[in-house]
Short mmCIF file of C-alpha atoms in Angstrom, two decimals:
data_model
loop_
_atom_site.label_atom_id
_atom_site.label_comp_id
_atom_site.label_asym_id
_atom_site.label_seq_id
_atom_site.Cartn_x
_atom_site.Cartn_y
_atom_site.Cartn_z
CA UNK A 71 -6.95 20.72 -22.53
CA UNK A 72 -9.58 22.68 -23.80
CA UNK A 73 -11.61 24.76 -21.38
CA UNK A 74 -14.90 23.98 -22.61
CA UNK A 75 -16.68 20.45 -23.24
CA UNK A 76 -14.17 18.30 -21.06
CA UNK A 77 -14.54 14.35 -21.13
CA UNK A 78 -12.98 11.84 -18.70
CA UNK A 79 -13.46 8.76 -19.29
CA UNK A 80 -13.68 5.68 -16.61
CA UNK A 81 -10.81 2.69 -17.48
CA UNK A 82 -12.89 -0.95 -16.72
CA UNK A 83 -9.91 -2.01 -14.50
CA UNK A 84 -10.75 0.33 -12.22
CA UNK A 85 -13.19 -2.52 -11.26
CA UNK A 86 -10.56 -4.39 -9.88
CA UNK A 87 -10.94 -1.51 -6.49
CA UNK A 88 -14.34 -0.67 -6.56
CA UNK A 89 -17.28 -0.01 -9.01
CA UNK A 90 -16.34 2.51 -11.56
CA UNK A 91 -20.60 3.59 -11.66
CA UNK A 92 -19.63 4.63 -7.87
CA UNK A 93 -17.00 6.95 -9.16
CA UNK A 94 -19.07 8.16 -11.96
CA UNK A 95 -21.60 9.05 -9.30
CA UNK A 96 -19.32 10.71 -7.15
CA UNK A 97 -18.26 12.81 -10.15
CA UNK A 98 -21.77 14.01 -11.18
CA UNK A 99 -21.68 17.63 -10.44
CA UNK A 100 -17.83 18.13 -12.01
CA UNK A 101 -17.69 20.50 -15.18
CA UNK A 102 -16.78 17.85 -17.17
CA UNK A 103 -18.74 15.23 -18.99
CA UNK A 104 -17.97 11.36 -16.97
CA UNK A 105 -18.06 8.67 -19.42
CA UNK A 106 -17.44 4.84 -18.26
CA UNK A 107 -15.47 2.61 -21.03
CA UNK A 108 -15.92 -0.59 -21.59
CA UNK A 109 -12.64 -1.66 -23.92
CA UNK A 110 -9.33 0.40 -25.51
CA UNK A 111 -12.01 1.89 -28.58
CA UNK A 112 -13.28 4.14 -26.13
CA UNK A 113 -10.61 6.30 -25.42
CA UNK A 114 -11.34 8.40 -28.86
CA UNK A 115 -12.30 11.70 -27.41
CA UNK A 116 -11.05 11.55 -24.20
CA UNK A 117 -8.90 14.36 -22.45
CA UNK A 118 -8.41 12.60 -19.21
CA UNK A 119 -8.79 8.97 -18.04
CA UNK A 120 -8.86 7.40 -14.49
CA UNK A 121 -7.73 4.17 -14.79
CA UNK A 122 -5.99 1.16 -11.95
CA UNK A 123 -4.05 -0.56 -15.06
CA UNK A 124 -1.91 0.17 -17.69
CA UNK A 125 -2.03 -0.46 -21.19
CA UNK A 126 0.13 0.85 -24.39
CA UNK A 127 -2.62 2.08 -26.00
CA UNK A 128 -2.81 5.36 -23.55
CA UNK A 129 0.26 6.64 -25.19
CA UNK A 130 -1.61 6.99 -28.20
CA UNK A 131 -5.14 8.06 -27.97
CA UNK A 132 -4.32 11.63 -27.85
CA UNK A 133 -4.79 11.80 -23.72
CA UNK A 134 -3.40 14.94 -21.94
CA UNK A 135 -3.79 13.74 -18.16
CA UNK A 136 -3.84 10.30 -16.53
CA UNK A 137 -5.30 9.35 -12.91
CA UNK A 138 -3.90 6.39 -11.87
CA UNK A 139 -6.44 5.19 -8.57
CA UNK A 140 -3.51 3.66 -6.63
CA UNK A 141 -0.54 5.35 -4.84
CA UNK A 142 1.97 3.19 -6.46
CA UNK A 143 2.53 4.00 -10.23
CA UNK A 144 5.59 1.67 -11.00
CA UNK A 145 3.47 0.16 -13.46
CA UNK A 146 3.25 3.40 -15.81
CA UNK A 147 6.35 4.20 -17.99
CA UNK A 148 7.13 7.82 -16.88
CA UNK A 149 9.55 8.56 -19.32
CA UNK A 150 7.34 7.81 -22.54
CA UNK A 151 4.60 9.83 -20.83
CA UNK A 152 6.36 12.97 -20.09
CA UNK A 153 7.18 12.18 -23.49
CA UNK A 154 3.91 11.71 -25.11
CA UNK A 155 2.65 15.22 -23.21
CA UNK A 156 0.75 13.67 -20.42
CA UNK A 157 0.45 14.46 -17.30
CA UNK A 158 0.37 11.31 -14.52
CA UNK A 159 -1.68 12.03 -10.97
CA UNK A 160 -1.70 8.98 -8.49
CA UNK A 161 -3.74 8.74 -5.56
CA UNK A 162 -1.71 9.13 -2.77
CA UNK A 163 -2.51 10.33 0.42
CA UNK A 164 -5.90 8.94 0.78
CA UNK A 165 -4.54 5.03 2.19
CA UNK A 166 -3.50 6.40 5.56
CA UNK A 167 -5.99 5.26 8.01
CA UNK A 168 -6.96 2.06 5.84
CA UNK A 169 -3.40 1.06 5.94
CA UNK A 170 -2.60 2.31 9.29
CA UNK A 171 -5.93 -0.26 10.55
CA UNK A 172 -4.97 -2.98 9.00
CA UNK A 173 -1.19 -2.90 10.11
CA UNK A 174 -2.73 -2.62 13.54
CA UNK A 175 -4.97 -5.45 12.61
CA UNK A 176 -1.84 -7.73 11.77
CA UNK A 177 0.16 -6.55 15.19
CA UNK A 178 -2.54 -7.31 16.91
CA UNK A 179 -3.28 -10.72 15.40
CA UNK A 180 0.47 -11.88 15.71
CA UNK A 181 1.04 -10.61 19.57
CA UNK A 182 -2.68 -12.22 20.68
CA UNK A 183 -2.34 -15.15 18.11
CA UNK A 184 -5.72 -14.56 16.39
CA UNK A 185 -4.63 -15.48 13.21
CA UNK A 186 -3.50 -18.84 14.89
CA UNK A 187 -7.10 -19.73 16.94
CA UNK A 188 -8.65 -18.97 13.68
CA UNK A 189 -7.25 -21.58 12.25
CA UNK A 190 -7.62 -23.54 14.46
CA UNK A 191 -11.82 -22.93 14.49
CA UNK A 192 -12.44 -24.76 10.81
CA UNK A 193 -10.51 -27.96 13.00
CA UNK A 194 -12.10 -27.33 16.09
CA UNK A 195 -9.02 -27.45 17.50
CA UNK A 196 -9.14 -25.99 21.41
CA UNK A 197 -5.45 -24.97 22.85
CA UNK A 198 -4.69 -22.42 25.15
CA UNK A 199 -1.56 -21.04 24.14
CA UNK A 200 1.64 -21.74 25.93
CA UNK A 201 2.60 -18.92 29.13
CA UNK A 202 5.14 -16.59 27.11
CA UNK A 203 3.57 -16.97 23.35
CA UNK A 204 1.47 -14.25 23.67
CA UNK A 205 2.21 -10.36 24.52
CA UNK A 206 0.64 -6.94 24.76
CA UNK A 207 1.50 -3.96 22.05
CA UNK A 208 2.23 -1.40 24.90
CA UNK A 209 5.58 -0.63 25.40
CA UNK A 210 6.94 -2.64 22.73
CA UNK A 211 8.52 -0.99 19.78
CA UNK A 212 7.78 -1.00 16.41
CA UNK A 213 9.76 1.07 13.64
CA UNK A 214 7.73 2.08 10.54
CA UNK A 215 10.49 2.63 7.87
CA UNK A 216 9.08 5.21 5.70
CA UNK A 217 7.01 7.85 6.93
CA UNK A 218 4.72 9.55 3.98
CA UNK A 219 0.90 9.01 4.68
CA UNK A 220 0.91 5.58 5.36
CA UNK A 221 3.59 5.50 7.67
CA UNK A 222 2.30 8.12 9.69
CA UNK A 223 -1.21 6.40 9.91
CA UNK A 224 0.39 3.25 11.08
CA UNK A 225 2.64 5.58 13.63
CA UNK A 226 -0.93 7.47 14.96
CA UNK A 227 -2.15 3.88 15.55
CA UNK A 228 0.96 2.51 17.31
CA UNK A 229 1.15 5.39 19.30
CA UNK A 230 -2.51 5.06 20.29
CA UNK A 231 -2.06 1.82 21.74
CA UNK A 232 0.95 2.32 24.10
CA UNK A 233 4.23 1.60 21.84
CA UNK A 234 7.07 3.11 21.28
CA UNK A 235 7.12 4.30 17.71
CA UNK A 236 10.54 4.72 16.03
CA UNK A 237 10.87 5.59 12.03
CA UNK A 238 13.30 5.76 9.19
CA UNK A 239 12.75 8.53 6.44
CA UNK A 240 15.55 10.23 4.31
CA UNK A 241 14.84 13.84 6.27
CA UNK A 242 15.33 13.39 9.88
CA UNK A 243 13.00 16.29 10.57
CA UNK A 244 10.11 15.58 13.31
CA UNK A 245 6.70 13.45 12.78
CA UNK A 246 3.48 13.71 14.89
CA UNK A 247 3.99 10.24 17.13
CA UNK A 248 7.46 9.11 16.36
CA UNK A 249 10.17 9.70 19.41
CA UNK A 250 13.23 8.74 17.13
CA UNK A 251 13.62 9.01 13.48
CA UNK A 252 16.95 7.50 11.71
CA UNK A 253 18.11 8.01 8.00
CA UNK A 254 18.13 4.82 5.71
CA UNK A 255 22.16 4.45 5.84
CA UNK A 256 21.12 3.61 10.01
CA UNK A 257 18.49 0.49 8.87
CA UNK A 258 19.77 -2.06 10.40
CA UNK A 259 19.94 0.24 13.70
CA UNK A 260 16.79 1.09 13.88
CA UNK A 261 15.51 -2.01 13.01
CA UNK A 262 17.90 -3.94 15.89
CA UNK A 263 15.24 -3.32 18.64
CA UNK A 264 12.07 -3.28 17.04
CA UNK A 265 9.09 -6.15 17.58
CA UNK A 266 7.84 -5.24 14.96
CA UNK A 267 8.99 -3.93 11.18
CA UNK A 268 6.38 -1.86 9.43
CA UNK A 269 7.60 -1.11 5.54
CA UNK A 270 5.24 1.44 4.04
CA UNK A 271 7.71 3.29 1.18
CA UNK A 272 6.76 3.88 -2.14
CA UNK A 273 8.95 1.93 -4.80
CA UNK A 274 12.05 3.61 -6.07
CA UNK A 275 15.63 2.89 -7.64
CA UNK A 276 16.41 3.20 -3.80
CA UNK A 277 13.84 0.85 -2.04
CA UNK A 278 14.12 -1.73 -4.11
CA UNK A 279 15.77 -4.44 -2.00
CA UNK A 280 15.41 -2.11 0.70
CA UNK A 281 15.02 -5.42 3.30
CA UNK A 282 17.34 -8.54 2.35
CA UNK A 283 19.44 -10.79 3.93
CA UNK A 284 21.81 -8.03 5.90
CA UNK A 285 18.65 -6.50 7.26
CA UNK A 286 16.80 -9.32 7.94
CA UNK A 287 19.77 -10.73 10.13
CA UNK A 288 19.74 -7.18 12.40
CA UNK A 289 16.00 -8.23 13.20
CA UNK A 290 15.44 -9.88 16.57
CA UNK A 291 14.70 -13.69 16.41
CA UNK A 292 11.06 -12.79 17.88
CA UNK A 293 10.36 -9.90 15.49
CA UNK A 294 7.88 -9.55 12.41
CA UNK A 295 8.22 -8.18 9.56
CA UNK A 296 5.09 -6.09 7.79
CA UNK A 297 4.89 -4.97 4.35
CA UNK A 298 2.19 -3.13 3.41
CA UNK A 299 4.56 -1.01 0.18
CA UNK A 300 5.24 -2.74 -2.26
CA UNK A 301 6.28 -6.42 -3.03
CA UNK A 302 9.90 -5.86 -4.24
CA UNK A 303 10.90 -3.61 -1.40
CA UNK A 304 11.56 -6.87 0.26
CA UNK A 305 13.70 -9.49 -1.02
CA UNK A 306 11.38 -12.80 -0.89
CA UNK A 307 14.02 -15.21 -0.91
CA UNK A 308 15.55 -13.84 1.86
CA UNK A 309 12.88 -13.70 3.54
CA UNK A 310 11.77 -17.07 2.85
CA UNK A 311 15.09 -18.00 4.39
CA UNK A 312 14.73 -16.11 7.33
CA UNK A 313 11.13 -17.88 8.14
CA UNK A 314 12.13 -20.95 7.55
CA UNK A 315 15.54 -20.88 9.51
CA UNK A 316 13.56 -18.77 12.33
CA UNK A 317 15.48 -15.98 11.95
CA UNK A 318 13.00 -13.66 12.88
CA UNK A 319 9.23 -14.64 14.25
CA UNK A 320 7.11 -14.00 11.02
CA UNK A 321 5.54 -11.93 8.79
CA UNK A 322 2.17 -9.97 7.72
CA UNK A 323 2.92 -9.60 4.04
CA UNK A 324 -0.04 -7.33 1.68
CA UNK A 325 2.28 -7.29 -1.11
CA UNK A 326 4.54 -9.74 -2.84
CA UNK A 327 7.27 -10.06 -6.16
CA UNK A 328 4.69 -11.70 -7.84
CA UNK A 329 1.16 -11.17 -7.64
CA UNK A 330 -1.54 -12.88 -7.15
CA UNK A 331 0.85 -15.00 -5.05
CA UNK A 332 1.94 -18.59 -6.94
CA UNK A 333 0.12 -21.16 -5.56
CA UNK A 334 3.27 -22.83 -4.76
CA UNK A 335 4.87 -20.55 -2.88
CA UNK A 336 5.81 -21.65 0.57
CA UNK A 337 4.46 -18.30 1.79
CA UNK A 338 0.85 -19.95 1.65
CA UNK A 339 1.73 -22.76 4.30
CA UNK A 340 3.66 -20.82 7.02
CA UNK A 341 1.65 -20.49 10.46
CA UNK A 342 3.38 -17.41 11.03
CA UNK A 343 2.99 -15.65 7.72
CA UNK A 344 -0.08 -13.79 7.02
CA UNK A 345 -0.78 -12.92 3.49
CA UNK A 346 -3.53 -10.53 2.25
CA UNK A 347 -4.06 -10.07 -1.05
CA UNK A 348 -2.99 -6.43 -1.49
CA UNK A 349 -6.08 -5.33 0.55
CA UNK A 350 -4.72 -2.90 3.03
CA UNK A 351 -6.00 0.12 1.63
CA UNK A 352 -9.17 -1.47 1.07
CA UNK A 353 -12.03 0.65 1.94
CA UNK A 354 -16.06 1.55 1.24
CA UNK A 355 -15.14 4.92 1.01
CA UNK A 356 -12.39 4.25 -1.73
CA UNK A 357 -14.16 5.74 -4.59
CA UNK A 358 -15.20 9.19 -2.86
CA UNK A 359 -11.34 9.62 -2.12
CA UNK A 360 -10.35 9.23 -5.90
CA UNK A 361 -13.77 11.32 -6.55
CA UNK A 362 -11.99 14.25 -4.69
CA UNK A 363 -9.05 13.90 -6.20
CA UNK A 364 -10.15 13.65 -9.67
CA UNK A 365 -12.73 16.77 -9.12
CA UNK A 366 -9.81 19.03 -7.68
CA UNK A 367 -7.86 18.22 -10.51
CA UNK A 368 -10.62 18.87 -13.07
CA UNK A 369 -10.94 22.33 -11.05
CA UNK A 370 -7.32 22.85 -11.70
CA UNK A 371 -7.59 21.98 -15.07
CA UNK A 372 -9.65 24.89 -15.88
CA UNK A 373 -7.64 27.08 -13.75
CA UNK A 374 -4.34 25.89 -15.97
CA UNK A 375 -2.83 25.42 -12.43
CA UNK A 376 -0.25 22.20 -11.44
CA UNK A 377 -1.99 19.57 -10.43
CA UNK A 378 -2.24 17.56 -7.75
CA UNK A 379 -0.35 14.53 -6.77
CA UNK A 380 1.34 15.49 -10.08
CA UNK A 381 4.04 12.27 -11.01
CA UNK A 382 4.79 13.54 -14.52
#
């Protein structure tokens, strides 16, 4: 990229998170001139786009750098980049406390049974829940298999409230708030004991079908399952199985094989399934986090140093 008279333009979908004028905002005092698209014509010009979506036509419009606003880039072909010359950032490391909230937010709901009384309110349905259906999160365990950013916001939270945090991440090396970490060939051990299952990997050739059938059935009958990664991590027709045959308690699900989530899956009906529609790094302050990242990349830019959160 040239050094002099910059331009980054501003994909539409990044609607789909938050306003892209908000990020254009945020970006006012970069040295680089902010333009918001409206349609695939307006990436003549551009040296660097920020963009949520994909589309074909970014392999040819002469881009040099990518920003993709989410952490999760499985939907951008990395080889035909690296092959087109340009260089893929993602946004990780900026879901961490969103994430690790709202994972507290579905603990909370499953061992108090808020999700169940507000139900109940649109029915005006009053029952006080039977003696042993409801429970405390201190001193239960949960393991939170994967522990990047989002795993270790879910782990500060857990820790916060009195469990016992254990955690599953290919280097067995310490982490702030976890007493035991295993490696992913011990799973289905350090699932065995856990109330509750937090997944929070990125997608890869090796966490796909991380969670199926085999794991599922090392779960206890009275555990729930959380994934807040991405939708294929877990096998849904296993799971399916295992919530229907009650072989574990339920499930807080933020991410699915499919999304939006089909109308007709049985997902929708379960009392003990919560599903959120891939909202758990929701947050206000979304658009100054990619701001940050985009500006210190810009900076770097000009400084022909790596960049951050560099994918390809």
């Amino acid at each position: 990229m040239a050094d002099d008279g910059l331009v980054i333009g501003i994909h539409p979908s990044v609607a789909t998170i938050f306003p892209p004028a908000t990020l254009r905002d945020e970006l006012d005092d970069v040295s680089a001139r902010v333009e918001l698209l409206t349609g695939g014509s307006d990436l003549d010009g551009l040296d660097g786009l920020v963009t949520f979506a994909y589309d074909d036509a970014f392999l040819s419009a002469d881009l040099e750098w990518i920003h993709c606003v989410l952490a999760g880039v499985d939907a951008f072909p990395l080889d035909a980049l690296e092959r087109h010359g340009i260089r893929l950032t993602n946004s990780s490391g900026i879901h961490g406390d969103a994430v690790g909230d709202t994972v507290l937010g579905y603990m909370l709901q499953f061992a108090r049974r808020l999700h169940v009384y507000r139900d109940n309110e649109p029915k005006r349905k009053w029952r006080y829940p039977d003696w042993d259906e409801t429970f405390t999160l201190a001193g239960e365990t949960v393991c939170v298999v994967g522990l990047g950013t989002l795993g270790q916001g879910v782990a500060a939270r857990a820790d916060g409230v009195g469990m016992d945090v254990v955690g599953v991440r290919r280097t067995p090396t310490p982490v702030p708030s976890v007493g035991q970490i295993y490696t992913p060939d011990a799973l289905s051990d350090a699932i065995a004991d856990a109330r509750f299952v937090v997944l929070t990997p990125p997608l890869t050739d090796r966490t796909r079908g991380l969670v199926g059938s085999e794991e599922l059935d090392a779960m206890r009958e009275d555990a729930y399952l959380i994934n807040v990664a991405r939708g294929p991590v877990v096998d849904q027709a296993s799971l399916i199985g295992a919530l229907e045959a009650g072989g574990i308690a339920g499930a807080a699900l933020d991410v699915f094989e499919e999304e939006p989530l089909p109308e007709g899956s049985p997902l929708w009906e379960m009392e003990n399934v919560i599903v959120t529609p891939h909202a758990a790094g929701a947050t206000r302050a979304y658009g100054e986090r990619v701001a940050a990242l985009v500006e210190e990349n810009i900076k770097r830019i000009r400084t022909d140093d790596a960049l951050a959160n560099q994918i390809v």
